[in-house]
Amino acid sequence: MRFVLASASPGRLKVLRHAGVEPEVVVSGVEEDDVIGTPYDVALTLAKRKARAVAATLDDPDALVVGCDSVLDLYGTAYGKPLDAADAVTRWRAMRGQEGVLRTGHCIVHGGHEASAVASTTVRFGSPSKEEIEAYVATGEPMRVAGAFTLDGLGGWFVDGVDGDPSNVVGLSLPLLRRLLGELDVPWTSLWIRA
């Protein structure tokens, strides 16, 4: 079965590869800045847009297309990638010592059917110093990811813990993806790479 990840996220690709799946990557190129609503709604709407856009470009109606989008829900506001380094520093000053919820919308399009949902994981941020925040932002990593942090990269030094699915914080919830595949009668194990 042709399995397509509608995302340029290296984190999502890494999660899938570590889980025994080697997807084809096709970036959707959809507009992301015009979506408004709750963080939950923003994540789900963008995931659906990405999956549908990529599925529409494929000449294979049986391809399985997965679209995802993540936002950090901090006090009810959705935060995607920072605009620039100054924005990333400002966000980190607001996040330190706080909790936020990383919400990742997931949408699967397959054979004319669709299944979608949002995974939510609480993130407990540490309290990095002003100098640590500036050094982290200077690496450029925060500008490439939703919420201006990673769990599996340099940002992991500043995350005290998570409550929920850690793979969701990296960008794709394996447990939720397995359930959505089940709704479409696609066994997760059929996607595993076999040696």
XYZ file of N, CA and C in Angstrom:
585
model
N 0.842 -1.183 0.000
C 0.000 0.000 0.000
C 0.883 1.242 0.000
N 0.527 2.204 -0.818
C 1.275 3.464 -0.863
C 0.909 4.293 0.365
N 1.902 4.618 1.171
C 1.696 5.354 2.414
C 2.405 6.698 2.287
N 1.638 7.792 2.381
C 2.165 9.125 2.130
C 2.004 9.996 3.370
N 3.089 10.622 3.780
C 3.065 11.593 4.861
C 2.994 12.974 4.227
N 1.901 13.690 4.502
C 1.683 15.019 3.925
C 2.284 16.073 4.843
N 3.586 15.983 5.065
C 4.256 16.886 5.999
C 5.753 16.917 5.718
N 6.339 18.092 5.899
C 7.786 18.231 5.761
C 8.497 18.062 7.104
N 7.757 17.754 8.154
C 8.315 17.678 9.505
C 9.303 16.525 9.662
N 10.571 16.834 9.980
C 11.526 15.757 10.237
C 11.153 14.946 11.478
N 10.506 15.594 12.455
C 10.085 14.883 13.662
C 9.054 13.817 13.363
N 8.064 14.148 12.540
C 7.034 13.170 12.181
C 7.640 12.004 11.407
N 8.517 12.336 10.479
C 9.164 11.287 9.701
C 9.985 10.378 10.605
N 10.679 10.957 11.563
C 11.486 10.174 12.496
C 10.618 9.248 13.353
N 9.484 9.757 13.838
C 8.577 8.927 14.640
C 8.119 7.719 13.832
N 7.710 7.949 12.587
C 7.237 6.842 11.754
C 8.352 5.850 11.445
N 9.522 6.358 11.114
C 10.637 5.450 10.821
C 11.009 4.608 12.035
N 11.039 5.221 13.197
C 11.361 4.462 14.419
C 10.276 3.441 14.749
N 9.072 3.678 14.219
C 7.970 2.742 14.437
C 7.860 1.709 13.322
N 8.868 1.653 12.444
C 8.905 0.611 11.425
C 8.182 0.923 10.137
N 7.939 2.220 9.867
C 7.221 2.617 8.656
C 8.100 3.579 7.861
N 8.133 3.396 6.560
C 8.909 4.274 5.684
C 7.954 4.947 4.707
N 7.401 6.112 5.084
C 6.432 6.763 4.198
C 7.102 7.528 3.056
N 6.327 7.742 2.036
C 6.699 8.684 0.982
C 6.307 10.067 1.517
N 7.133 11.070 1.342
C 6.830 12.413 1.838
C 6.408 13.293 0.667
N 5.219 13.890 0.795
C 4.719 14.850 -0.177
C 4.214 16.051 0.622
N 4.870 17.178 0.455
C 4.505 18.379 1.208
C 3.296 19.038 0.550
N 2.313 19.395 1.373
C 1.046 19.910 0.853
C 1.145 21.328 0.310
N 1.894 22.181 0.963
C 1.990 23.576 0.544
C 0.730 24.390 0.785
N -0.174 23.898 1.647
C -1.419 24.631 1.900
C -1.157 25.869 2.746
N -2.042 26.832 2.632
C -1.996 28.053 3.435
C -2.302 27.686 4.888
N -1.494 28.195 5.809
C -1.686 27.870 7.218
C -2.049 29.077 8.071
N -1.798 30.263 7.564
C -1.950 31.458 8.396
C -3.367 32.008 8.470
N -4.297 31.444 7.707
C -5.649 31.995 7.684
C -6.637 31.239 8.572
N -6.165 30.248 9.317
C -7.061 29.449 10.149
C -7.161 30.079 11.538
N -8.391 30.287 11.978
C -8.626 30.835 13.312
C -9.540 29.893 14.081
N -9.533 30.033 15.382
C -10.371 29.204 16.233
C -9.588 28.753 17.442
N -10.134 27.782 18.149
C -9.444 27.247 19.317
C -8.201 26.485 18.844
N -7.219 26.292 19.716
C -6.063 25.501 19.313
C -6.453 24.125 18.767
N -7.452 23.492 19.379
C -7.939 22.189 18.920
C -8.418 22.296 17.469
N -9.266 23.307 17.212
C -9.827 23.478 15.871
C -8.763 23.821 14.829
N -7.793 24.660 15.214
C -6.725 25.035 14.290
C -5.922 23.797 13.880
N -5.523 22.989 14.874
C -4.732 21.785 14.582
C -5.499 20.824 13.680
N -6.775 20.603 13.969
C -7.568 19.660 13.178
C -7.824 20.185 11.764
N -8.165 21.454 11.643
C -8.434 22.040 10.331
C -7.206 21.946 9.429
N -6.032 22.274 9.972
C -4.813 22.231 9.166
C -4.426 20.804 8.784
N -4.626 19.856 9.697
C -4.336 18.452 9.362
C -5.229 17.982 8.215
N -6.499 18.336 8.269
C -7.423 17.946 7.199
C -7.037 18.597 5.877
N -6.708 19.871 5.918
C -6.299 20.562 4.690
C -5.103 19.882 4.040
N -4.108 19.552 4.852
C -2.883 18.951 4.329
C -3.160 17.585 3.709
N -3.883 16.733 4.440
C -4.160 15.388 3.925
C -4.997 15.442 2.648
N -6.034 16.273 2.648
C -6.907 16.368 1.477
C -6.167 16.934 0.270
N -5.331 17.951 0.502
C -4.598 18.572 -0.605
C -3.652 17.574 -1.267
N -2.930 16.815 -0.471
C -2.001 15.835 -1.033
C -2.758 14.701 -1.710
N -3.814 14.210 -1.075
C -4.596 13.118 -1.668
C -5.142 13.529 -3.040
N -5.520 14.789 -3.176
C -6.077 15.274 -4.445
C -5.038 15.313 -5.562
N -3.751 15.347 -5.219
C -2.703 15.399 -6.248
C -2.240 14.022 -6.698
N -2.617 12.987 -5.973
C -2.129 11.644 -6.275
C -3.024 10.965 -7.304
N -2.432 10.162 -8.141
C -3.199 9.416 -9.129
C -3.547 8.017 -8.625
N -3.396 7.814 -7.334
C -3.653 6.512 -6.717
C -4.751 6.661 -5.660
N -6.006 6.314 -5.999
C -7.110 6.499 -5.059
C -6.997 5.626 -3.801
N -6.191 4.581 -3.876
C -6.037 3.706 -2.713
C -4.854 4.090 -1.824
N -4.147 5.156 -2.195
C -3.031 5.614 -1.351
C -3.574 6.018 0.009
N -2.767 5.795 1.007
C -3.120 6.188 2.373
C -2.311 7.453 2.679
N -3.016 8.568 2.896
C -2.362 9.860 3.116
C -2.618 10.315 4.546
N -1.543 10.656 5.253
C -1.643 11.149 6.628
C -1.191 12.601 6.669
N -2.089 13.457 7.136
C -1.753 14.862 7.346
C -1.804 15.173 8.829
N -0.850 15.976 9.293
C -0.800 16.360 10.705
C -0.450 17.833 10.818
N -0.879 18.435 11.900
C -0.435 19.780 12.229
C -0.479 19.948 13.739
N 0.561 20.583 14.277
C 0.669 20.769 15.720
C 0.658 22.248 16.085
N 0.036 22.541 17.212
C 0.096 23.874 17.805
C 0.245 23.705 19.307
N 0.869 24.681 19.935
C 0.956 24.699 21.390
C -0.195 25.538 21.906
N -0.996 24.936 22.749
C -2.124 25.613 23.391
C -1.612 26.164 24.719
N -1.419 27.476 24.753
C -0.957 28.140 25.962
C -2.012 29.171 26.338
N -2.726 28.893 27.415
C -3.803 29.778 27.888
C -4.878 29.989 26.831
N -5.161 28.949 26.026
C -6.230 29.021 25.036
C -5.836 29.649 23.713
N -4.576 30.022 23.551
C -4.088 30.590 22.298
C -3.236 29.556 21.579
N -3.432 29.455 20.262
C -2.666 28.501 19.453
C -1.368 29.152 18.983
N -0.241 28.496 19.299
C 1.064 28.971 18.870
C 1.685 27.945 17.931
N 1.926 28.369 16.709
C 2.638 27.534 15.754
C 4.115 27.872 15.805
N 4.744 27.938 14.652
C 6.157 28.317 14.592
C 6.290 29.810 14.878
N 7.345 30.194 15.595
C 7.552 31.627 15.854
C 7.832 32.384 14.559
N 7.513 33.665 14.567
C 7.752 34.509 13.405
C 9.235 34.765 13.182
N 9.968 34.918 14.286
C 11.397 35.218 14.217
C 12.022 34.935 15.585
N 13.295 35.234 15.723
C 14.003 34.953 16.972
C 13.419 35.738 18.141
N 13.070 36.999 17.920
C 12.500 37.813 18.999
C 11.183 37.205 19.486
N 10.367 36.709 18.557
C 9.110 36.059 18.926
C 9.374 34.790 19.730
N 10.380 34.028 19.342
C 10.722 32.802 20.069
C 11.173 33.118 21.498
N 11.977 34.157 21.667
C 12.426 34.558 23.011
C 11.233 34.975 23.856
N 10.337 35.764 23.283
C 9.144 36.212 24.006
C 8.291 35.026 24.437
N 8.115 34.065 23.546
C 7.324 32.878 23.882
C 7.959 32.102 25.027
N 9.277 31.899 24.946
C 9.942 31.131 25.987
C 9.865 31.823 27.335
N 9.903 33.129 27.343
C 9.744 33.855 28.619
C 8.355 33.619 29.191
N 7.345 33.505 28.314
C 5.973 33.243 28.765
C 5.776 31.782 29.172
N 6.492 30.863 28.525
C 6.303 29.426 28.768
C 7.055 28.917 29.992
N 8.191 29.530 30.328
C 9.032 28.951 31.379
C 8.271 28.856 32.694
N 8.383 27.658 33.274
C 7.712 27.363 34.533
C 6.220 27.106 34.402
N 5.709 27.056 33.182
C 4.273 26.888 32.937
C 3.976 25.514 32.333
N 2.696 25.255 32.157
C 2.234 24.078 31.424
C 1.496 24.535 30.184
N 1.689 23.810 29.110
C 0.940 24.040 27.881
C 0.480 22.696 27.354
N -0.414 22.716 26.406
C -0.912 21.474 25.810
C -0.532 21.469 24.332
N 0.242 20.471 23.941
C 0.601 20.319 22.540
C -0.535 19.553 21.871
N -1.179 20.195 20.925
C -2.310 19.580 20.217
C -1.889 19.295 18.784
N -2.041 18.037 18.386
C -1.702 17.644 17.024
C -2.935 17.070 16.349
N -3.355 17.750 15.283
C -4.440 17.232 14.462
C -3.904 16.146 13.556
N -4.675 15.094 13.381
C -4.320 13.974 12.506
C -5.489 13.745 11.550
N -5.192 13.554 10.280
C -6.227 13.221 9.309
C -5.672 12.187 8.344
N -6.419 11.125 8.153
C -6.050 10.083 7.194
C -7.100 10.064 6.092
N -6.636 10.115 4.853
C -7.511 9.975 3.691
C -7.091 8.689 2.984
N -8.092 7.819 2.740
C -7.796 6.520 2.114
C -9.034 5.983 1.419
N -8.894 5.705 0.132
C -9.979 5.063 -0.615
C -11.295 5.804 -0.567
N -11.249 7.134 -0.587
C -12.476 7.923 -0.556
C -13.051 8.114 0.834
N -12.373 7.618 1.846
C -12.830 7.767 3.235
C -11.820 8.588 4.008
N -12.277 9.077 5.157
C -11.431 9.934 5.973
C -11.682 9.648 7.454
N -10.628 9.720 8.238
C -10.731 9.616 9.700
C -9.817 10.681 10.285
N -10.297 11.375 11.310
C -9.487 12.444 11.883
C -9.781 12.612 13.366
N -8.801 13.171 14.071
C -8.932 13.453 15.498
C -7.726 14.281 15.934
N -7.756 14.736 17.181
C -6.665 15.526 17.748
C -6.113 14.815 18.971
N -4.804 14.722 19.047
C -4.124 14.196 20.237
C -3.636 15.386 21.062
N -3.760 15.281 22.383
C -3.351 16.372 23.269
C -2.439 15.836 24.356
N -1.293 16.478 24.527
C -0.318 16.080 25.535
C 0.100 17.314 26.322
N 0.010 17.231 27.636
C 0.422 18.343 28.494
C 1.940 18.355 28.615
N 2.516 19.534 28.441
C 3.963 19.717 28.520
C 4.259 20.627 29.711
N 5.136 20.159 30.599
C 5.568 20.966 31.744
C 6.932 21.558 31.423
N 6.963 22.866 31.239
C 8.199 23.536 30.871
C 9.042 23.840 32.102
N 10.357 23.719 31.937
C 11.285 24.102 32.986
C 11.398 25.619 33.041
N 12.368 26.081 33.800
C 12.572 27.524 33.961
C 13.976 27.911 33.506
N 14.227 27.872 32.196
C 15.557 28.253 31.715
C 15.836 29.725 31.991
N 17.104 30.028 32.191
C 17.513 31.411 32.429
C 17.406 32.212 31.132
N 17.505 33.525 31.260
C 17.500 34.418 30.100
C 18.615 34.016 29.129
N 19.787 33.707 29.657
C 20.927 33.323 28.827
C 20.690 31.989 28.123
N 20.063 31.038 28.836
C 19.759 29.738 28.219
C 18.739 29.892 27.099
N 17.723 30.723 27.321
C 16.711 30.961 26.288
C 17.365 31.565 25.047
N 18.196 32.574 25.254
C 18.843 33.229 24.117
C 19.771 32.268 23.372
N 20.487 31.426 24.120
C 21.374 30.444 23.474
C 20.560 29.425 22.681
N 19.437 28.984 23.244
C 18.589 28.022 22.543
C 18.019 28.639 21.267
N 17.493 29.825 21.367
C 16.915 30.487 20.195
C 17.987 30.711 19.129
N 19.217 31.014 19.550
C 20.309 31.246 18.603
C 20.641 30.005 17.772
N 20.261 28.812 18.245
C 20.514 27.597 17.463
C 19.610 27.523 16.235
N 18.510 28.255 16.245
C 17.559 28.223 15.133
C 16.490 27.155 15.263
N 16.696 26.195 16.159
C 15.734 25.098 16.293
C 14.317 25.577 16.619
N 14.125 26.515 17.550
C 12.760 26.915 17.893
C 11.959 27.510 16.739
N 12.647 28.081 15.748
C 11.924 28.691 14.627
C 11.357 27.659 13.668
N 11.781 26.431 13.779
C 11.343 25.392 12.835
C 10.204 24.523 13.364
N 9.748 24.784 14.608
C 8.776 23.871 15.216
C 7.637 24.613 15.917
N 6.485 23.975 15.927
C 5.328 24.542 16.617
C 5.642 24.697 18.102
N 5.252 25.832 18.648
C 5.463 26.068 20.066
C 6.859 26.519 20.422
N 7.762 26.557 19.467
C 9.144 27.022 19.680
C 9.970 26.101 20.568
N 9.638 24.802 20.566
C 10.430 23.862 21.370
C 10.352 22.468 20.765
N 11.322 21.648 21.114
C 11.289 20.230 20.774
C 11.420 19.424 22.056
N 10.955 18.208 22.004
C 11.157 17.273 23.112
C 12.347 16.377 22.809
N 12.554 16.104 21.523
C 13.580 15.154 21.087
C 14.831 15.828 20.549
N 14.978 17.116 20.796
C 16.143 17.854 20.326
C 16.719 18.711 21.439
N 17.264 19.842 21.066
C 17.894 20.732 22.036
C 16.894 21.281 23.056
N 15.645 21.429 22.657
C 14.622 21.939 23.568
C 14.296 20.991 24.701
N 14.639 19.715 24.533
C 14.363 18.736 25.583
C 15.016 19.074 26.917
N 16.083 19.860 26.876
C 16.749 20.279 28.116
C 15.833 21.145 28.975
N 14.824 21.745 28.372
C 13.980 22.707 29.066
C 12.558 22.201 29.296
N 12.331 20.916 29.072
C 11.020 20.314 29.318
C 11.149 19.411 30.538
N 10.418 19.746 31.598
C 10.493 18.965 32.833
C 9.733 17.645 32.733
N 8.727 17.589 31.870
C 7.981 16.343 31.719
C 6.764 16.538 30.841
N 6.145 15.413 30.498
C 4.910 15.444 29.718
C 3.909 14.500 30.360
N 2.649 14.837 30.221
C 1.558 13.968 30.656
C 0.783 13.589 29.414
N 0.921 12.338 29.005
C 0.280 11.877 27.789
C 1.303 11.270 26.849
N 0.943 11.224 25.591
C 1.741 10.562 24.566
C 2.943 11.414 24.157
N 4.175 10.971 24.454
C 5.344 11.762 24.061
C 5.539 11.840 22.549
N 5.127 10.804 21.788
C 5.304 10.877 20.332
C 4.465 12.006 19.738
N 3.368 12.347 20.397
C 2.540 13.456 19.945
C 3.305 14.774 20.017
N 4.134 14.933 21.039
C 4.908 16.166 21.193
C 5.956 16.278 20.086
N 6.439 15.146 19.615
C 7.404 15.155 18.510
C 6.687 15.480 17.196
N 5.377 15.217 17.124
C 4.620 15.633 15.946
C 3.581 14.677 15.423
N 3.543 13.449 15.959
C 2.587 12.468 15.460
C 2.316 11.448 16.561
N 1.058 11.282 16.927
C 0.698 10.327 17.978
C 0.516 8.939 17.381
N 1.426 8.042 17.712
C 1.301 6.667 17.208
C 0.029 5.983 17.715
N -0.335 6.104 19.005
C -1.578 5.461 19.451
C -2.818 5.996 18.725
N -2.885 7.310 18.520
C -4.042 7.869 17.814
C -4.036 7.446 16.350
N -2.874 7.468 15.717
C -2.790 7.044 14.326
C -3.241 5.591 14.166
N -2.852 4.729 15.107
C -3.278 3.320 15.065
C -4.803 3.217 15.148
N -5.421 4.003 16.045
C -6.890 3.967 16.181
C -7.576 4.480 14.906
N -7.054 5.553 14.328
C -7.658 6.092 13.105
C -7.533 5.110 11.942
N -6.381 4.446 11.839
C -6.226 3.415 10.815
C -7.244 2.301 11.017
N -7.495 1.949 12.278
C -8.496 0.926 12.589
C -9.884 1.331 12.120
N -10.211 2.625 12.256
C -11.514 3.113 11.783
C -11.662 2.927 10.275
N -10.540 2.929 9.573
C -10.557 2.760 8.121
C -10.257 1.317 7.707
N -10.258 0.412 8.684
C -9.994 -1.013 8.452
C -8.619 -1.263 7.828
N -7.626 -0.471 8.233
C -6.245 -0.663 7.785
C -5.434 -1.109 8.996
N -4.967 -2.355 9.012
C -4.144 -2.790 10.140
C -2.796 -2.065 10.140
N -2.451 -1.500 11.274
C -1.194 -0.779 11.411
C -0.018 -1.651 10.998
N -0.087 -2.917 11.350
C 1.019 -3.827 11.060
C 1.237 -4.034 9.563
N 0.233 -3.729 8.739
C 0.412 -3.872 7.299
C 1.345 -2.788 6.737
N 1.607 -1.757 7.524
C 2.492 -0.677 7.078
C 3.943 -0.905 7.476
N 4.189 -1.855 8.351
C 5.550 -2.122 8.811
C 6.439 -2.549 7.662
N 7.670 -2.098 7.727
C 8.667 -2.552 6.757
C 9.130 -3.931 7.200
N 9.138 -4.852 6.291
C 9.581 -6.199 6.630
C 10.931 -6.467 5.966
N 11.837 -7.018 6.724
C 13.187 -7.288 6.197
C 13.173 -8.516 5.309
